[in-house]
């Protein structure tokens, strides 16, 4: 197909309405339990999902995908049930066509030698997620094609998310630690341990006689050969891109096998920014985690806050006042525009248009982040949402004019003008088209199988958006379309983001009258709460359509607990990278940079 034909097809943006009237899970469960009598509802109070024997998980998953239509494996979570002597794996599956909530499958295995069959043969999107569980929990996924550490270095000793794993300078089970106030003296335990004894090493490890090569498995099957391409003198060679490279969008590394300039294989290597986010999240109280979510996708902190508070609100049974819901939607849709402007600016940078487009889009983004600062007190780490509402109402004035007057001008004039200028200057630009059309292609079937989300999924012709598939806040009352294109390449991922910004403006215009009509109304349920305890415990999954795709928080808690027992992040940047190797295969080295830029990752969310 010619470039002109590809472009014409790509530019045909279909308006796709996905309205959910009935939840498909109930019917699916009836059929599932009839077909597999061993599958039973989770018997624990306030826990959802269905228990599956480990030896049947592949058969059940195949039936769920092929017969029940739950073809999208969104999230895979590991848990340590130390009191029960068990390890647990939780799978959230969704129906792309029917929408609705998740059909949740759970597997329990013995804690001593935990083994669960891998689901990568049917859902390659489970690849990185299963590797993460092996890395942090030590659950073995039988049949996984490449089970090794993914966030920690290969010589790391132990699995740190297990409940009985202690840090080298670990003191006590709970905060605050007793050593912080003995006799009025305050000290840090690590200060009393000399350097070299404040870390853990593998058994028998000697730094002076280091024989361990952490890259052995990374480079396995990716060695240099002298085979030449017929008619051309080339060599197959393995090279590194990153982790310190401006085009990798952070400390991210790609091990690439090349035949000349052509990519034969690409292996993402991450973990350089891993901060043990989830373990810290289990030490924090519920409310302490709200600003902690800001540090995930730090370009989308409003959406990060939103997904987390939705999960905890399920555990608390909170109700959100009307004005707070409208303010939440205002903030996350402004955040979507801000994120996409940044993403497209740096995509253009990756295509070779150095600095100018990126600086122009960052300048336009300033109005939004300045408004965030005036409202929440911070431009990026907003720490704005609260359980049952938001922290502050909108300011009365902004930049010397009434806030609603500013928002009218921003939403009706400035942002639409900016989007149209981008469209005019970039959409038909010959370099954007040449570098984007047909590059990094992912079919609809592949996009679903790899568990991709957001613009990556919708650019492959899959009209799936959490705001429509399982509406939250007041999205079911708003009129907007899902931006979907059908070629699955870099160019379509660009077009999806342009159209999504237009749809965000459409949503924002509908919100303004509600913001006016609810002025002075409450912004939080009851009085603001700080010492929060969940009444009954249980588990909850809060998910939102963040700019980069589905962001989900799976949380479990004990009755009357003040902190999560399990806190897991379904990070779209992390999971979308599962398909990077497939997207790059057969393209040139210069295309790798463009393809990676079209995914739009933030390493704070990838590594956590």
Coordinates of C-alpha atoms in Angstrom, one line a residue:
X1 CA 0.0 0.0 0.0
X2 CA 1.3 3.5 -0.9
X3 CA 2.2 6.1 1.7
X4 CA -0.8 8.2 0.3
X5 CA -3.2 5.3 0.8
X6 CA -1.8 4.6 4.3
X7 CA -2.1 8.2 5.3
X8 CA -5.7 8.4 3.9
X9 CA -6.7 5.4 5.9
X10 CA -4.9 6.7 9.0
X11 CA -6.7 10.0 8.8
X12 CA -10.2 8.4 8.9
X13 CA -10.9 8.7 12.5
X14 CA -13.9 6.6 13.4
X15 CA -16.2 7.7 16.1
X16 CA -16.7 4.6 18.3
X17 CA -19.3 4.6 21.0
X18 CA -18.9 1.8 23.7
X19 CA -21.9 1.9 26.0
X20 CA -22.0 -0.6 28.8
X21 CA -25.6 -1.5 30.0
X22 CA -25.0 -4.8 31.7
X23 CA -21.9 -6.2 33.4
X24 CA -20.8 -9.3 31.4
X25 CA -19.1 -10.9 34.4
X26 CA -22.2 -12.4 36.0
X27 CA -23.0 -14.5 32.9
X28 CA -19.4 -15.4 32.4
X29 CA -19.0 -16.7 36.0
X30 CA -22.1 -18.9 35.6
X31 CA -20.7 -20.6 32.5
X32 CA -17.1 -20.8 34.0
X33 CA -18.2 -22.5 37.2
X34 CA -20.4 -24.9 35.3
X35 CA -17.5 -25.8 33.0
X36 CA -14.9 -26.0 35.9
X37 CA -16.6 -27.0 39.1
X38 CA -13.3 -26.6 41.0
X39 CA -13.4 -22.9 40.4
X40 CA -15.1 -21.3 43.4
X41 CA -15.7 -17.8 44.7
X42 CA -13.0 -16.4 47.0
X43 CA -14.3 -17.4 50.4
X44 CA -12.6 -14.6 52.3
X45 CA -15.0 -11.8 53.5
X46 CA -14.9 -8.7 51.3
X47 CA -12.5 -10.3 48.8
X48 CA -13.7 -10.7 45.2
X49 CA -12.6 -13.0 42.4
X50 CA -12.6 -16.7 41.8
X51 CA -10.1 -19.3 43.1
X52 CA -8.6 -21.6 40.4
X53 CA -6.4 -24.6 41.1
X54 CA -2.9 -24.0 39.9
X55 CA -2.8 -27.0 37.6
X56 CA -6.0 -25.7 35.9
X57 CA -5.1 -22.0 35.4
X58 CA -4.0 -22.5 31.7
X59 CA -7.2 -24.4 30.8
X60 CA -9.4 -21.9 32.7
X61 CA -7.5 -18.9 31.2
X62 CA -8.0 -20.3 27.6
X63 CA -11.7 -20.9 28.3
X64 CA -12.1 -17.3 29.7
X65 CA -10.3 -15.8 26.7
X66 CA -11.7 -17.9 23.8
X67 CA -15.2 -18.9 25.0
X68 CA -16.2 -16.2 27.4
X69 CA -14.7 -13.3 25.5
X70 CA -12.4 -12.0 28.3
X71 CA -9.6 -11.6 25.9
X72 CA -7.6 -8.8 27.6
X73 CA -5.2 -9.7 30.5
X74 CA -4.7 -6.3 32.1
X75 CA -2.9 -7.0 35.3
X76 CA -1.0 -9.9 37.0
X77 CA -0.3 -9.4 40.7
X78 CA 1.8 -11.4 43.2
X79 CA 1.0 -11.6 47.0
X80 CA 2.6 -13.2 50.0
X81 CA 0.0 -14.7 52.3
X82 CA 2.5 -15.5 55.0
X83 CA 0.0 -16.2 57.7
X84 CA -1.6 -18.9 55.5
X85 CA 1.7 -20.3 54.3
X86 CA 0.6 -19.4 50.7
X87 CA 1.6 -17.3 47.7
X88 CA -1.1 -15.8 45.6
X89 CA -1.3 -14.7 41.9
X90 CA -4.2 -12.5 40.9
X91 CA -5.2 -12.0 37.2
X92 CA -7.5 -9.2 36.1
X93 CA -9.1 -10.1 32.7
X94 CA -11.5 -7.9 30.7
X95 CA -13.7 -8.2 27.7
X96 CA -12.6 -5.7 24.9
X97 CA -16.0 -6.0 23.1
X98 CA -18.4 -6.0 26.1
X99 CA -16.5 -3.7 28.5
X100 CA -17.5 -3.8 32.1
X101 CA -15.6 -4.9 35.2
X102 CA -12.9 -7.6 35.5
X103 CA -13.3 -11.3 35.7
X104 CA -10.7 -11.9 38.4
X105 CA -8.9 -15.2 38.7
X106 CA -6.8 -16.1 41.7
X107 CA -4.3 -19.0 42.3
X108 CA -2.9 -20.1 45.7
X109 CA 0.2 -22.2 45.9
X110 CA 2.4 -23.4 48.7
X111 CA 4.8 -20.7 50.0
X112 CA 7.9 -23.0 50.2
X113 CA 8.2 -23.9 46.6
X114 CA 5.6 -21.7 44.8
X115 CA 5.1 -22.8 41.1
X116 CA 2.3 -21.5 38.8
X117 CA 2.0 -22.3 35.1
X118 CA 3.0 -19.3 32.9
X119 CA 0.3 -17.6 30.8
X120 CA 2.7 -16.1 28.4
X121 CA 1.9 -18.7 25.7
X122 CA -1.6 -17.3 25.4
X123 CA -1.0 -13.7 26.6
X124 CA 2.6 -12.5 25.9
X125 CA 1.6 -9.4 27.9
X126 CA 2.1 -11.5 31.0
X127 CA 5.8 -11.7 30.2
X128 CA 7.2 -8.7 32.2
X129 CA 4.6 -9.0 34.9
X130 CA 5.4 -12.6 35.6
X131 CA 9.1 -11.8 35.6
X132 CA 8.4 -9.0 38.1
X133 CA 6.6 -11.4 40.4
X134 CA 9.4 -13.9 40.2
X135 CA 11.9 -11.1 40.9
X136 CA 10.1 -9.7 44.0
X137 CA 8.3 -12.8 45.4
X138 CA 10.2 -15.8 44.0
X139 CA 7.1 -17.4 42.5
X140 CA 8.2 -19.7 39.7
X141 CA 6.2 -19.5 36.5
X142 CA 6.6 -22.8 34.8
X143 CA 7.0 -22.5 31.0
X144 CA 8.0 -18.8 31.1
X145 CA 10.4 -18.3 28.1
X146 CA 12.8 -16.0 29.9
X147 CA 12.3 -16.1 33.7
X148 CA 14.9 -13.8 35.3
X149 CA 15.1 -10.7 37.3
X150 CA 13.7 -7.5 35.7
X151 CA 13.8 -4.7 38.3
X152 CA 16.7 -5.9 40.5
X153 CA 20.2 -6.8 39.4
X154 CA 20.8 -10.4 38.7
X155 CA 23.0 -11.0 41.7
X156 CA 20.4 -9.7 44.2
X157 CA 20.0 -11.9 47.2
X158 CA 16.4 -13.0 48.0
X159 CA 13.0 -11.7 47.0
X160 CA 12.4 -8.4 48.8
X161 CA 8.6 -8.2 48.7
X162 CA 8.2 -11.4 50.8
X163 CA 6.8 -10.5 54.2
X164 CA 9.7 -12.1 56.0
X165 CA 12.5 -10.4 54.0
X166 CA 14.3 -7.8 56.0
X167 CA 16.6 -5.0 54.8
X168 CA 20.2 -5.1 56.0
X169 CA 19.6 -2.4 58.6
X170 CA 16.0 -3.5 59.3
X171 CA 15.0 -2.8 62.9
X172 CA 11.4 -3.6 63.8
X173 CA 8.2 -4.8 62.2
X174 CA 6.3 -1.5 62.3
X175 CA 6.9 2.2 62.2
X176 CA 7.9 4.2 64.1
X177 CA 11.0 2.3 65.1
X178 CA 11.8 2.2 68.8
X179 CA 15.4 3.3 68.3
X180 CA 14.2 6.7 67.3
X181 CA 13.7 7.9 70.8
X182 CA 15.5 5.9 73.5
X183 CA 16.3 8.3 76.3
X184 CA 15.6 11.2 74.0
X185 CA 18.5 10.2 71.8
X186 CA 17.7 10.0 68.1
X187 CA 19.9 7.9 65.7
X188 CA 19.6 6.0 62.5
X189 CA 20.4 2.3 62.8
X190 CA 22.4 2.4 59.6
X191 CA 24.8 5.0 61.1
X192 CA 26.0 2.4 63.6
X193 CA 26.8 -0.1 60.9
X194 CA 30.1 0.4 59.2
X195 CA 30.1 0.5 55.4
X196 CA 30.3 -2.9 53.9
X197 CA 28.2 -4.5 56.7
X198 CA 25.1 -2.5 55.9
X199 CA 24.3 -4.5 52.7
X200 CA 23.5 -8.1 51.8
X201 CA 25.5 -10.2 49.3
X202 CA 24.8 -13.6 47.8
X203 CA 26.2 -16.5 49.7
X204 CA 29.9 -16.9 49.0
X205 CA 30.1 -13.7 47.0
X206 CA 33.6 -12.1 47.1
X207 CA 34.0 -8.7 45.4
X208 CA 37.7 -9.1 44.9
X209 CA 37.2 -12.4 43.0
X210 CA 34.0 -11.5 41.1
X211 CA 33.2 -14.1 38.5
X212 CA 29.5 -13.3 38.2
X213 CA 28.5 -11.6 34.9
X214 CA 25.0 -10.1 35.3
X215 CA 24.7 -9.8 31.5
X216 CA 25.2 -13.4 30.7
X217 CA 21.5 -14.2 30.3
X218 CA 20.7 -10.9 28.6
X219 CA 23.2 -11.6 25.9
X220 CA 22.4 -15.3 25.6
X221 CA 21.5 -16.0 21.9
X222 CA 22.5 -12.5 21.0
X223 CA 26.3 -13.0 20.3
X224 CA 28.3 -11.6 17.5
X225 CA 28.6 -13.8 14.4
X226 CA 30.3 -13.4 11.1
X227 CA 27.3 -14.4 9.0
X228 CA 26.8 -12.0 6.1
X229 CA 23.6 -10.9 4.4
X230 CA 23.6 -12.3 0.9
X231 CA 25.1 -9.7 -1.5
X232 CA 26.1 -7.4 1.3
X233 CA 29.1 -7.6 3.6
X234 CA 27.6 -7.2 7.1
X235 CA 28.0 -8.7 10.5
X236 CA 25.5 -9.6 13.2
X237 CA 26.5 -7.7 16.2
X238 CA 25.0 -6.9 19.6
X239 CA 25.1 -3.3 20.9
X240 CA 23.7 -1.4 23.8
X241 CA 21.5 1.7 23.5
X242 CA 21.4 3.3 27.0
X243 CA 21.0 3.4 29.9
X244 CA 22.7 6.8 29.8
X245 CA 21.4 8.0 26.4
X246 CA 19.2 11.0 25.6
X247 CA 16.8 9.1 23.3
X248 CA 15.9 6.4 25.9
X249 CA 13.7 8.9 27.9
X250 CA 15.6 8.1 31.1
X251 CA 17.8 5.4 32.5
X252 CA 16.6 2.7 30.2
X253 CA 18.7 0.3 28.2
X254 CA 18.0 -1.7 25.0
X255 CA 20.2 -4.7 24.0
X256 CA 19.9 -4.8 20.3
X257 CA 21.2 -7.5 17.8
X258 CA 21.8 -6.0 14.4
X259 CA 22.5 -7.2 10.9
X260 CA 24.1 -4.1 9.6
X261 CA 21.5 -1.4 10.5
X262 CA 18.5 -3.8 10.7
X263 CA 17.2 -4.9 14.0
X264 CA 17.0 -8.7 14.5
X265 CA 16.2 -8.7 18.2
X266 CA 15.7 -6.1 20.9
X267 CA 15.7 -6.8 24.6
X268 CA 14.5 -4.0 27.0
X269 CA 16.6 -3.8 30.2
X270 CA 15.2 -1.8 33.1
X271 CA 15.4 -1.4 36.8
X272 CA 18.1 1.3 37.0
X273 CA 15.5 3.6 38.7
X274 CA 13.8 1.0 40.9
X275 CA 12.9 2.5 44.3
X276 CA 10.9 -0.4 45.7
X277 CA 7.9 1.8 45.4
X278 CA 5.4 -1.0 46.3
X279 CA 7.1 -2.1 49.5
X280 CA 7.3 1.4 50.7
X281 CA 3.6 1.8 49.8
X282 CA 2.9 -1.1 52.2
X283 CA 4.8 0.6 55.0
X284 CA 3.1 3.9 54.5
X285 CA -0.4 4.7 55.8
X286 CA -3.1 5.0 53.2
X287 CA -3.0 8.8 53.1
X288 CA 0.8 8.9 53.0
X289 CA 0.7 7.1 49.6
X290 CA -1.2 9.9 47.9
X291 CA 1.9 12.0 47.3
X292 CA 3.9 8.9 46.7
X293 CA 1.8 8.1 43.6
X294 CA 2.9 11.5 42.2
X295 CA 6.4 10.0 41.7
X296 CA 5.2 7.3 39.3
X297 CA 4.3 9.0 36.0
X298 CA 5.4 12.4 37.3
X299 CA 3.9 14.0 34.2
X300 CA 0.5 12.7 35.2
X301 CA 0.3 13.0 38.9
X302 CA -3.4 14.1 38.9
X303 CA -4.4 10.8 37.2
X304 CA -2.1 8.8 39.5
X305 CA -3.9 10.3 42.5
X306 CA -7.2 9.5 41.0
X307 CA -6.6 5.8 40.4
X308 CA -5.3 5.3 43.9
X309 CA -8.0 7.1 45.8
X310 CA -10.7 5.2 43.8
X311 CA -9.2 2.0 45.1
X312 CA -9.1 3.1 48.7
X313 CA -12.5 4.6 48.4
X314 CA -13.8 1.1 47.6
X315 CA -12.4 -0.2 50.8
X316 CA -13.7 2.8 52.8
X317 CA -17.1 2.9 51.2
X318 CA -16.6 6.6 50.6
X319 CA -18.9 8.9 48.7
X320 CA -17.5 11.8 46.7
X321 CA -19.4 15.2 46.6
X322 CA -20.6 16.3 43.2
X323 CA -18.3 19.3 43.0
X324 CA -15.3 17.2 43.9
X325 CA -16.1 14.8 41.1
X326 CA -16.3 17.6 38.5
X327 CA -13.0 19.1 39.8
X328 CA -11.3 15.7 39.6
X329 CA -12.4 15.3 35.9
X330 CA -11.3 18.9 35.2
X331 CA -7.8 18.2 36.6
X332 CA -7.2 14.8 34.9
X333 CA -8.4 16.0 31.5
X334 CA -6.1 19.0 31.7
X335 CA -3.4 16.6 32.8
X336 CA -4.1 14.5 29.7
X337 CA -3.6 17.4 27.4
X338 CA -0.5 18.4 29.3
X339 CA 1.0 14.9 29.0
X340 CA 0.2 14.5 25.3
X341 CA 1.7 17.9 24.5
X342 CA 4.9 16.8 26.2
X343 CA 4.8 13.4 24.6
X344 CA 4.4 14.8 21.1
X345 CA 7.1 17.4 21.6
X346 CA 9.6 14.7 22.5
X347 CA 8.4 12.4 19.7
X348 CA 9.3 15.2 17.3
X349 CA 12.6 15.4 19.0
X350 CA 13.2 11.7 18.5
X351 CA 12.3 12.1 14.8
X352 CA 15.1 14.7 14.5
X353 CA 13.3 18.0 14.9
X354 CA 15.6 19.0 17.8
X355 CA 14.4 21.4 20.5
X356 CA 11.9 23.7 18.6
X357 CA 8.7 21.6 18.6
X358 CA 9.4 20.3 22.1
X359 CA 10.1 23.8 23.5
X360 CA 6.9 25.2 21.8
X361 CA 4.8 22.4 23.3
X362 CA 6.3 22.8 26.8
X363 CA 5.5 26.5 26.6
X364 CA 1.9 25.8 25.8
X365 CA 1.8 23.2 28.6
X366 CA 2.9 25.9 31.1
X367 CA -0.6 27.4 31.5
X368 CA -1.9 24.1 32.7
X369 CA 0.9 23.3 35.2
X370 CA 0.7 26.9 36.4
X371 CA -3.0 26.4 37.1
X372 CA -2.1 23.1 39.0
X373 CA 0.3 25.1 41.1
X374 CA -2.2 27.7 41.9
X375 CA -4.8 25.1 42.9
X376 CA -2.7 22.2 44.5
X377 CA 0.5 24.1 45.4
X378 CA 2.7 22.2 43.0
X379 CA 3.2 22.0 39.3
X380 CA 4.1 18.3 39.0
X381 CA 3.9 16.5 42.3
X382 CA 0.3 17.7 43.0
X383 CA -0.7 15.6 46.0
X384 CA -4.2 17.0 45.3
X385 CA -6.9 14.3 45.7
X386 CA -8.2 12.9 49.0
X387 CA -10.3 10.0 50.0
X388 CA -13.9 11.3 49.5
X389 CA -12.9 14.4 47.5
X390 CA -10.1 16.8 46.8
X391 CA -7.7 18.8 49.1
X392 CA -8.6 22.3 48.0
X393 CA -11.3 24.1 46.0
X394 CA -10.3 26.1 42.9
X395 CA -8.8 29.4 43.6
X396 CA -11.0 32.5 43.3
X397 CA -8.6 34.2 41.0
X398 CA -5.7 33.1 38.8
X399 CA -3.3 35.4 37.0
X400 CA -5.2 38.5 37.9
X401 CA -8.6 37.4 36.6
X402 CA -11.5 35.3 38.0
X403 CA -10.6 31.6 37.7
X404 CA -13.7 30.6 35.7
X405 CA -13.0 33.4 33.3
X406 CA -9.4 32.0 32.9
X407 CA -10.8 28.5 32.4
X408 CA -13.2 29.8 29.7
X409 CA -10.4 31.4 27.8
X410 CA -8.1 28.4 28.3
X411 CA -10.6 25.7 27.2
X412 CA -12.5 27.6 24.5
X413 CA -9.6 29.5 22.9
X414 CA -6.0 28.8 23.9
X415 CA -5.9 25.0 24.0
X416 CA -8.0 24.5 20.8
X417 CA -5.9 27.0 18.9
X418 CA -2.7 25.1 20.1
X419 CA -4.1 21.7 19.0
X420 CA -5.0 23.1 15.6
X421 CA -1.6 24.7 15.1
X422 CA 0.0 21.3 15.9
X423 CA -2.3 19.6 13.4
X424 CA -1.6 22.1 10.7
X425 CA 2.2 22.1 11.1
X426 CA 2.8 18.4 11.8
X427 CA 0.1 16.0 10.6
X428 CA 1.0 16.4 6.9
X429 CA 4.7 17.2 7.5
X430 CA 6.6 15.0 5.1
X431 CA 9.2 14.0 7.7
X432 CA 6.6 13.1 10.3
X433 CA 4.9 11.0 7.7
X434 CA 8.1 9.4 6.4
X435 CA 9.4 8.5 9.9
X436 CA 6.0 7.4 11.2
X437 CA 3.9 5.7 8.5
X438 CA 4.4 1.9 8.5
X439 CA 7.0 2.1 11.4
X440 CA 6.7 0.1 14.6
X441 CA 3.5 -1.6 13.5
X442 CA 1.4 -3.6 16.0
X443 CA -1.8 -5.3 14.8
X444 CA -5.1 -5.2 16.9
X445 CA -4.7 -8.8 17.8
X446 CA -1.1 -8.3 18.9
X447 CA -1.9 -5.1 20.8
X448 CA -4.5 -7.0 22.9
X449 CA -2.3 -10.1 23.4
X450 CA 0.6 -7.9 24.6
X451 CA -1.7 -6.2 27.1
X452 CA -0.9 -2.8 25.7
X453 CA -3.1 0.1 26.8
X454 CA -3.9 3.8 26.0
X455 CA -2.9 5.3 22.7
X456 CA -0.7 2.2 21.8
X457 CA -3.8 0.0 22.0
X458 CA -6.2 2.4 20.3
X459 CA -3.8 3.2 17.4
X460 CA -4.0 -0.5 16.6
X461 CA -7.7 -0.3 15.9
X462 CA -8.9 -1.4 19.4
X463 CA -11.6 1.1 20.7
X464 CA -11.0 0.4 24.4
X465 CA -11.0 3.2 26.9
X466 CA -11.6 2.7 30.6
X467 CA -13.7 5.9 30.7
X468 CA -16.2 4.2 28.4
X469 CA -15.7 0.5 29.1
X470 CA -16.1 0.8 32.9
X471 CA -17.0 4.5 33.6
X472 CA -15.9 6.1 36.9
X473 CA -16.5 9.6 38.4
X474 CA -19.1 11.2 36.0
X475 CA -17.7 9.9 32.7
X476 CA -20.9 8.1 31.9
X477 CA -22.7 11.5 31.9
X478 CA -20.3 13.1 29.4
X479 CA -20.4 13.0 25.7
X480 CA -17.1 12.2 24.0
X481 CA -15.7 9.8 21.5
X482 CA -12.9 7.2 21.7
X483 CA -10.0 8.2 19.4
X484 CA -9.1 5.1 17.4
X485 CA -7.0 4.6 14.3
X486 CA -6.2 1.3 12.5
X487 CA -2.6 1.0 11.2
X488 CA -0.9 0.5 14.6
X489 CA 2.2 2.5 13.6
X490 CA 4.1 5.5 15.0
X491 CA 2.0 7.9 12.8
X492 CA -1.3 6.6 14.2
X493 CA -0.1 6.8 17.7
X494 CA 0.7 10.5 17.0
X495 CA -2.8 10.9 15.5
X496 CA -4.5 9.3 18.5
X497 CA -2.9 11.8 20.9
X498 CA -3.9 14.7 18.7
X499 CA -7.5 13.5 18.7
X500 CA -7.6 12.7 22.4
X501 CA -6.6 16.2 23.2
X502 CA -9.6 17.4 21.1
X503 CA -11.9 15.0 23.0
X504 CA -10.5 16.3 26.3
X505 CA -11.4 19.8 25.3
X506 CA -14.9 18.5 24.4
X507 CA -15.2 17.0 27.9
X508 CA -13.9 20.2 29.6
X509 CA -16.5 22.4 27.9
X510 CA -19.2 20.2 29.4
X511 CA -17.6 20.5 32.9
X512 CA -17.5 24.3 33.1
X513 CA -21.3 24.7 33.7
X514 CA -21.2 22.2 36.5
X515 CA -18.2 24.0 38.1
X516 CA -20.3 27.2 38.1
X517 CA -23.4 25.6 39.4
X518 CA -21.7 23.9 42.3
X519 CA -19.6 26.9 43.6
X520 CA -19.4 26.9 47.4
X521 CA -20.5 23.2 47.6
X522 CA -18.5 20.7 49.7
X523 CA -15.3 19.3 48.1
X524 CA -14.8 16.4 50.5
X525 CA -17.1 14.0 52.3
X526 CA -17.5 15.0 55.9
X527 CA -14.4 16.4 57.6
X528 CA -11.0 15.7 56.1
X529 CA -9.6 12.5 57.6
X530 CA -5.9 11.8 58.3
X531 CA -5.8 8.8 60.6
X532 CA -7.7 6.5 58.3
X533 CA -8.5 2.8 59.0
X534 CA -10.5 0.6 56.6
X535 CA -13.6 -0.8 58.4
X536 CA -13.7 -4.3 57.0
X537 CA -10.6 -4.9 55.0
X538 CA -10.7 -7.0 51.8
X539 CA -9.3 -6.2 48.3
X540 CA -10.0 -3.5 45.7
X541 CA -8.9 -2.5 42.3
X542 CA -9.1 1.1 41.2
X543 CA -8.3 1.8 37.5
X544 CA -8.4 5.0 35.4
X545 CA -7.6 5.8 31.8
X546 CA -4.4 7.7 32.4
X547 CA -2.7 9.5 29.4
X548 CA -0.3 6.5 28.9
X549 CA -3.1 3.9 29.3
X550 CA -4.8 1.9 32.0
X551 CA -3.3 2.7 35.4
X552 CA -4.5 0.4 38.1
X553 CA -4.0 0.0 41.9
X554 CA -4.7 -3.4 43.5
X555 CA -4.9 -3.0 47.2
X556 CA -5.6 -5.5 50.0
X557 CA -6.0 -4.6 53.7
X558 CA -6.8 -6.3 57.0
X559 CA -9.8 -5.2 59.1
X560 CA -9.2 -1.9 60.8
X561 CA -5.7 -1.6 59.3
X562 CA -4.2 1.8 58.6
X563 CA -1.9 0.7 55.8
X564 CA -2.2 -1.6 52.8
X565 CA -1.3 -5.2 53.2
X566 CA -0.6 -5.4 49.4
X567 CA -0.2 -2.3 47.2
X568 CA 0.4 -3.1 43.5
X569 CA 0.6 -0.7 40.6
X570 CA -0.5 -1.8 37.1
X571 CA 1.9 0.6 35.4
X572 CA 1.0 1.3 31.7
X573 CA 4.6 2.5 30.8
X574 CA 6.0 -0.8 32.1
X575 CA 3.5 -3.2 30.4
X576 CA 3.5 -1.3 27.1
X577 CA 7.3 -1.9 26.8
X578 CA 6.5 -5.7 26.5
X579 CA 5.7 -5.1 22.9
X580 CA 8.8 -2.9 22.1
X581 CA 10.9 -5.8 20.8
X582 CA 8.1 -6.9 18.4
X583 CA 7.6 -3.3 17.2
X584 CA 11.3 -2.8 16.4
X585 CA 12.1 -6.1 14.7
X586 CA 13.0 -5.6 11.0
X587 CA 13.4 -1.8 11.3
X588 CA 16.6 0.3 11.4
X589 CA 18.5 1.7 14.4
X590 CA 17.1 5.2 13.9
X591 CA 13.6 3.8 14.0
X592 CA 14.1 2.4 17.5
X593 CA 14.3 5.9 18.9
X594 CA 11.0 6.9 17.2
X595 CA 9.2 3.7 18.1
X596 CA 10.2 4.1 21.8
X597 CA 9.1 7.8 21.7
X598 CA 5.7 6.8 20.3
X599 CA 5.0 4.5 23.3
X600 CA 5.5 7.5 25.6
X601 CA 7.1 6.1 28.7
X602 CA 8.2 7.6 32.0
X603 CA 10.8 5.6 33.9
X604 CA 9.5 6.5 37.3
X605 CA 6.4 4.4 36.3
X606 CA 8.4 1.7 34.5
X607 CA 10.8 0.8 37.3
X608 CA 8.7 2.1 40.3

